[in-house]
Amino acid sequence: MDVGTLMDNGEERTPKLTTLQQKVEYMVEKTFPGEKISGRVFADLVKERGGSLSHSYFSNILAGKVTNPSEEILKALGLGFGVDWRFFKDESEVVDDVVAGLQFLAKRRTGEISGLAGRGIDDDGLDPELLQFVLSLLEDNKDGRDNGPEGAPGGQPG
């Protein structure tokens, strides 16, 4: 399943992630790009990180056979993917934050973002709203819509 769709400019549109299966497929695609990850490999990864998840249960999630797992299973998924476990909950507010973070990391890998400096950032990193704002600025700039504070291209006073 292709969980991300491309816009006309080639950028990935934030996918609609409503089911557990969609969320897990998205995380597999973004966490292990270009790899075919087996249930056994993922279960071993969860175990290495202090959690417990059977490979068959993970495979059943990917197949859409599991739709309402326990909180313990959601926490194991979070450990395996290295994200907040609440991402996998129904009606999660964390989904947009995780997707924005993954988009940011993808842009770092491709060189679209070469660095970021912030003042007052704590050990938790960028606030999710700030991260989404930074991504929107990058999109505006890439699309040629960056007119800066003075209305001149690139933000330079005219």
PDB file of C-alpha atoms in Angstrom:
ATOM      1  CA  MET A   1       0.000   0.000   0.000  1.00  0.00           C
ATOM      2  CA  ASP A   2       1.352   3.417  -0.936  1.00  0.00           C
ATOM      3  CA  VAL A   3       0.448   5.507   2.083  1.00  0.00           C
ATOM      4  CA  GLY A   4       1.909   8.789   0.848  1.00  0.00           C
ATOM      5  CA  THR A   5       0.687  10.630  -2.207  1.00  0.00           C
ATOM      6  CA  LEU A   6       2.587  13.194  -4.210  1.00  0.00           C
ATOM      7  CA  MET A   7       1.403  16.666  -4.972  1.00  0.00           C
ATOM      8  CA  ASP A   8       2.012  18.271  -8.382  1.00  0.00           C
ATOM      9  CA  ASN A   9       5.325  19.731  -7.195  1.00  0.00           C
ATOM     10  CA  GLY A  10       6.636  16.282  -6.183  1.00  0.00           C
ATOM     11  CA  GLU A  11       6.264  16.903  -2.446  1.00  0.00           C
ATOM     12  CA  GLU A  12       4.619  14.264  -0.308  1.00  0.00           C
ATOM     13  CA  ARG A  13       1.187  15.200   0.953  1.00  0.00           C
ATOM     14  CA  THR A  14       0.492  14.254   4.546  1.00  0.00           C
ATOM     15  CA  PRO A  15      -1.411  10.989   4.267  1.00  0.00           C
ATOM     16  CA  LYS A  16      -4.673  10.353   6.042  1.00  0.00           C
ATOM     17  CA  LEU A  17      -3.773   7.841   8.710  1.00  0.00           C
ATOM     18  CA  THR A  18      -6.926   6.653  10.410  1.00  0.00           C
ATOM     19  CA  THR A  19      -6.553   2.899  10.874  1.00  0.00           C
ATOM     20  CA  LEU A  20      -3.895   1.040  12.811  1.00  0.00           C
ATOM     21  CA  GLN A  21      -2.905  -0.770   9.618  1.00  0.00           C
ATOM     22  CA  GLN A  22      -2.386   2.554   7.756  1.00  0.00           C
ATOM     23  CA  LYS A  23      -0.301   3.957  10.599  1.00  0.00           C
ATOM     24  CA  VAL A  24       1.910   0.882  10.851  1.00  0.00           C
ATOM     25  CA  GLU A  25       2.369   0.698   7.059  1.00  0.00           C
ATOM     26  CA  TYR A  26       3.322   4.372   7.021  1.00  0.00           C
ATOM     27  CA  MET A  27       5.834   3.877   9.818  1.00  0.00           C
ATOM     28  CA  VAL A  28       7.359   0.821   8.114  1.00  0.00           C
ATOM     29  CA  GLU A  29       7.759   2.826   4.905  1.00  0.00           C
ATOM     30  CA  LYS A  30       9.302   5.835   6.661  1.00  0.00           C
ATOM     31  CA  THR A  31      11.381   4.031   9.281  1.00  0.00           C
ATOM     32  CA  PHE A  32      12.783   1.358   6.974  1.00  0.00           C
ATOM     33  CA  PRO A  33      12.721   3.027   3.518  1.00  0.00           C
ATOM     34  CA  GLY A  34      13.268   0.596   0.662  1.00  0.00           C
ATOM     35  CA  GLU A  35      13.441  -2.396   3.004  1.00  0.00           C
ATOM     36  CA  LYS A  36      11.071  -5.316   3.352  1.00  0.00           C
ATOM     37  CA  ILE A  37      10.751  -5.632   7.126  1.00  0.00           C
ATOM     38  CA  SER A  38       9.501  -8.977   8.411  1.00  0.00           C
ATOM     39  CA  GLY A  39       7.395  -9.462  11.492  1.00  0.00           C
ATOM     40  CA  ARG A  40      10.236 -11.447  13.055  1.00  0.00           C
ATOM     41  CA  VAL A  41      12.803  -8.667  12.487  1.00  0.00           C
ATOM     42  CA  PHE A  42      10.424  -6.075  13.918  1.00  0.00           C
ATOM     43  CA  ALA A  43       9.584  -8.263  16.931  1.00  0.00           C
ATOM     44  CA  ASP A  44      13.316  -8.682  17.611  1.00  0.00           C
ATOM     45  CA  LEU A  45      13.795  -4.918  17.391  1.00  0.00           C
ATOM     46  CA  VAL A  46      10.993  -4.342  19.907  1.00  0.00           C
ATOM     47  CA  LYS A  47      12.565  -6.925  22.227  1.00  0.00           C
ATOM     48  CA  GLU A  48      15.999  -5.227  21.961  1.00  0.00           C
ATOM     49  CA  ARG A  49      14.341  -1.985  23.044  1.00  0.00           C
ATOM     50  CA  GLY A  50      12.686  -3.535  26.090  1.00  0.00           C
ATOM     51  CA  GLY A  51       9.246  -4.388  24.752  1.00  0.00           C
ATOM     52  CA  SER A  52       7.385  -7.497  23.725  1.00  0.00           C
ATOM     53  CA  LEU A  53       5.517  -8.156  20.476  1.00  0.00           C
ATOM     54  CA  SER A  54       5.115 -11.439  18.638  1.00  0.00           C
ATOM     55  CA  HIS A  55       6.021 -11.532  14.974  1.00  0.00           C
ATOM     56  CA  SER A  56       2.672 -13.080  14.082  1.00  0.00           C
ATOM     57  CA  TYR A  57       0.774 -10.334  15.891  1.00  0.00           C
ATOM     58  CA  PHE A  58       2.768  -7.688  13.997  1.00  0.00           C
ATOM     59  CA  SER A  59       2.008  -9.474  10.718  1.00  0.00           C
ATOM     60  CA  ASN A  60      -1.689  -9.553  11.634  1.00  0.00           C
ATOM     61  CA  ILE A  61      -1.599  -5.781  12.238  1.00  0.00           C
ATOM     62  CA  LEU A  62      -0.066  -5.250   8.798  1.00  0.00           C
ATOM     63  CA  ALA A  63      -2.714  -7.505   7.272  1.00  0.00           C
ATOM     64  CA  GLY A  64      -5.488  -5.458   8.908  1.00  0.00           C
ATOM     65  CA  LYS A  65      -6.644  -8.379  11.051  1.00  0.00           C
ATOM     66  CA  VAL A  66      -5.933  -6.518  14.311  1.00  0.00           C
ATOM     67  CA  THR A  67      -7.813  -3.261  14.737  1.00  0.00           C
ATOM     68  CA  ASN A  68      -8.097  -2.709  18.480  1.00  0.00           C
ATOM     69  CA  PRO A  69      -4.919  -3.847  20.265  1.00  0.00           C
ATOM     70  CA  SER A  70      -4.131  -3.322  23.916  1.00  0.00           C
ATOM     71  CA  GLU A  71      -2.185  -0.322  25.170  1.00  0.00           C
ATOM     72  CA  GLU A  72       0.752  -2.692  25.781  1.00  0.00           C
ATOM     73  CA  ILE A  73       0.839  -3.582  22.064  1.00  0.00           C
ATOM     74  CA  LEU A  74       0.660   0.109  21.093  1.00  0.00           C
ATOM     75  CA  LYS A  75       3.594   0.815  23.406  1.00  0.00           C
ATOM     76  CA  ALA A  76       5.541  -2.035  21.786  1.00  0.00           C
ATOM     77  CA  LEU A  77       4.872  -0.528  18.339  1.00  0.00           C
ATOM     78  CA  GLY A  78       6.082   2.835  19.612  1.00  0.00           C
ATOM     79  CA  LEU A  79       9.288   1.238  20.899  1.00  0.00           C
ATOM     80  CA  GLY A  80       9.904  -0.561  17.638  1.00  0.00           C
ATOM     81  CA  PHE A  81       9.436   2.537  15.506  1.00  0.00           C
ATOM     82  CA  GLY A  82      10.957   4.971  17.990  1.00  0.00           C
ATOM     83  CA  VAL A  83       7.865   7.173  18.204  1.00  0.00           C
ATOM     84  CA  ASP A  84       5.320   8.125  20.845  1.00  0.00           C
ATOM     85  CA  TRP A  85       3.038   5.101  21.265  1.00  0.00           C
ATOM     86  CA  ARG A  86      -0.024   7.354  21.249  1.00  0.00           C
ATOM     87  CA  PHE A  87       0.549   7.790  17.495  1.00  0.00           C
ATOM     88  CA  PHE A  88      -1.122   4.397  17.065  1.00  0.00           C
ATOM     89  CA  LYS A  89      -4.203   5.189  19.169  1.00  0.00           C
ATOM     90  CA  ASP A  90      -7.548   5.962  17.565  1.00  0.00           C
ATOM     91  CA  GLU A  91      -8.185   9.688  17.228  1.00  0.00           C
ATOM     92  CA  SER A  92      -4.564  10.445  18.095  1.00  0.00           C
ATOM     93  CA  GLU A  93      -3.389  14.042  18.216  1.00  0.00           C
ATOM     94  CA  VAL A  94       0.162  12.723  17.933  1.00  0.00           C
ATOM     95  CA  VAL A  95      -0.218  11.577  14.305  1.00  0.00           C
ATOM     96  CA  ASP A  96       0.369  15.020  12.767  1.00  0.00           C
ATOM     97  CA  ASP A  97       3.390  15.613  15.014  1.00  0.00           C
ATOM     98  CA  VAL A  98       5.000  12.312  14.056  1.00  0.00           C
ATOM     99  CA  VAL A  99       4.311  12.827  10.343  1.00  0.00           C
ATOM    100  CA  ALA A 100       5.805  16.354  10.501  1.00  0.00           C
ATOM    101  CA  GLY A 101       8.887  14.997  12.254  1.00  0.00           C
ATOM    102  CA  LEU A 102       9.360  12.293   9.645  1.00  0.00           C
ATOM    103  CA  GLN A 103       8.953  14.808   6.821  1.00  0.00           C
ATOM    104  CA  PHE A 104      11.573  16.993   8.486  1.00  0.00           C
ATOM    105  CA  LEU A 105      13.996  14.060   8.742  1.00  0.00           C
ATOM    106  CA  ALA A 106      13.404  13.142   5.102  1.00  0.00           C
ATOM    107  CA  LYS A 107      14.250  16.698   4.047  1.00  0.00           C
ATOM    108  CA  ARG A 108      17.438  16.523   6.131  1.00  0.00           C
ATOM    109  CA  ARG A 109      18.430  13.308   4.356  1.00  0.00           C
ATOM    110  CA  THR A 110      17.852  14.770   0.903  1.00  0.00           C
ATOM    111  CA  GLY A 111      19.733  17.963   1.731  1.00  0.00           C
ATOM    112  CA  GLU A 112      16.718  20.271   1.495  1.00  0.00           C
ATOM    113  CA  ILE A 113      17.461  21.188   5.109  1.00  0.00           C
ATOM    114  CA  SER A 114      21.148  21.414   5.917  1.00  0.00           C
ATOM    115  CA  GLY A 115      20.891  22.642   9.471  1.00  0.00           C
ATOM    116  CA  LEU A 116      18.673  24.211  12.032  1.00  0.00           C
ATOM    117  CA  ALA A 117      19.592  26.376  14.964  1.00  0.00           C
ATOM    118  CA  GLY A 118      17.228  27.171  17.760  1.00  0.00           C
ATOM    119  CA  ARG A 119      17.409  29.078  20.969  1.00  0.00           C
ATOM    120  CA  GLY A 120      15.819  27.727  24.104  1.00  0.00           C
ATOM    121  CA  ILE A 121      15.241  24.240  22.704  1.00  0.00           C
ATOM    122  CA  ASP A 122      15.164  21.690  25.513  1.00  0.00           C
ATOM    123  CA  ASP A 123      16.079  18.017  25.464  1.00  0.00           C
ATOM    124  CA  ASP A 124      12.727  17.166  23.842  1.00  0.00           C
ATOM    125  CA  GLY A 125      13.729  19.030  20.664  1.00  0.00           C
ATOM    126  CA  LEU A 126      11.517  21.275  18.606  1.00  0.00           C
ATOM    127  CA  ASP A 127       7.945  21.849  19.654  1.00  0.00           C
ATOM    128  CA  PRO A 128       5.685  20.042  17.124  1.00  0.00           C
ATOM    129  CA  GLU A 129       3.946  23.286  16.141  1.00  0.00           C
ATOM    130  CA  LEU A 130       7.309  24.970  15.521  1.00  0.00           C
ATOM    131  CA  LEU A 131       8.455  22.015  13.446  1.00  0.00           C
ATOM    132  CA  GLN A 132       5.305  22.207  11.314  1.00  0.00           C
ATOM    133  CA  PHE A 133       5.869  25.971  10.913  1.00  0.00           C
ATOM    134  CA  VAL A 134       9.469  25.397   9.766  1.00  0.00           C
ATOM    135  CA  LEU A 135       8.277  22.823   7.231  1.00  0.00           C
ATOM    136  CA  SER A 136       5.632  25.228   5.912  1.00  0.00           C
ATOM    137  CA  LEU A 137       8.275  27.954   5.502  1.00  0.00           C
ATOM    138  CA  LEU A 138      10.440  25.548   3.530  1.00  0.00           C
ATOM    139  CA  GLU A 139       7.501  24.641   1.293  1.00  0.00           C
ATOM    140  CA  ASP A 140       6.663  28.307   0.705  1.00  0.00           C
ATOM    141  CA  ASN A 141      10.293  29.064  -0.116  1.00  0.00           C
ATOM    142  CA  LYS A 142      10.574  26.098  -2.469  1.00  0.00           C
ATOM    143  CA  ASP A 143       7.394  27.156  -4.263  1.00  0.00           C
ATOM    144  CA  GLY A 144       8.779  30.661  -4.759  1.00  0.00           C
ATOM    145  CA  ARG A 145       6.329  32.223  -2.348  1.00  0.00           C
ATOM    146  CA  ASP A 146       8.948  33.488   0.118  1.00  0.00           C
ATOM    147  CA  ASN A 147       8.562  37.240   0.021  1.00  0.00           C
ATOM    148  CA  GLY A 148      10.117  37.808   3.409  1.00  0.00           C
ATOM    149  CA  PRO A 149       9.076  40.420   5.941  1.00  0.00           C
ATOM    150  CA  GLU A 150       9.609  43.363   3.590  1.00  0.00           C
ATOM    151  CA  GLY A 151       7.891  41.861   0.556  1.00  0.00           C
ATOM    152  CA  ALA A 152      11.164  41.469  -1.370  1.00  0.00           C
ATOM    153  CA  PRO A 153      12.291  38.070  -2.661  1.00  0.00           C
ATOM    154  CA  GLY A 154      14.355  36.199  -0.087  1.00  0.00           C
ATOM    155  CA  GLY A 155      13.241  38.526   2.670  1.00  0.00           C
ATOM    156  CA  GLN A 156      15.809  41.224   1.904  1.00  0.00           C
ATOM    157  CA  PRO A 157      14.657  44.787   2.376  1.00  0.00           C
ATOM    158  CA  GLY A 158      13.963  46.385  -0.973  1.00  0.00           C
TER     159      GLY A 158
END
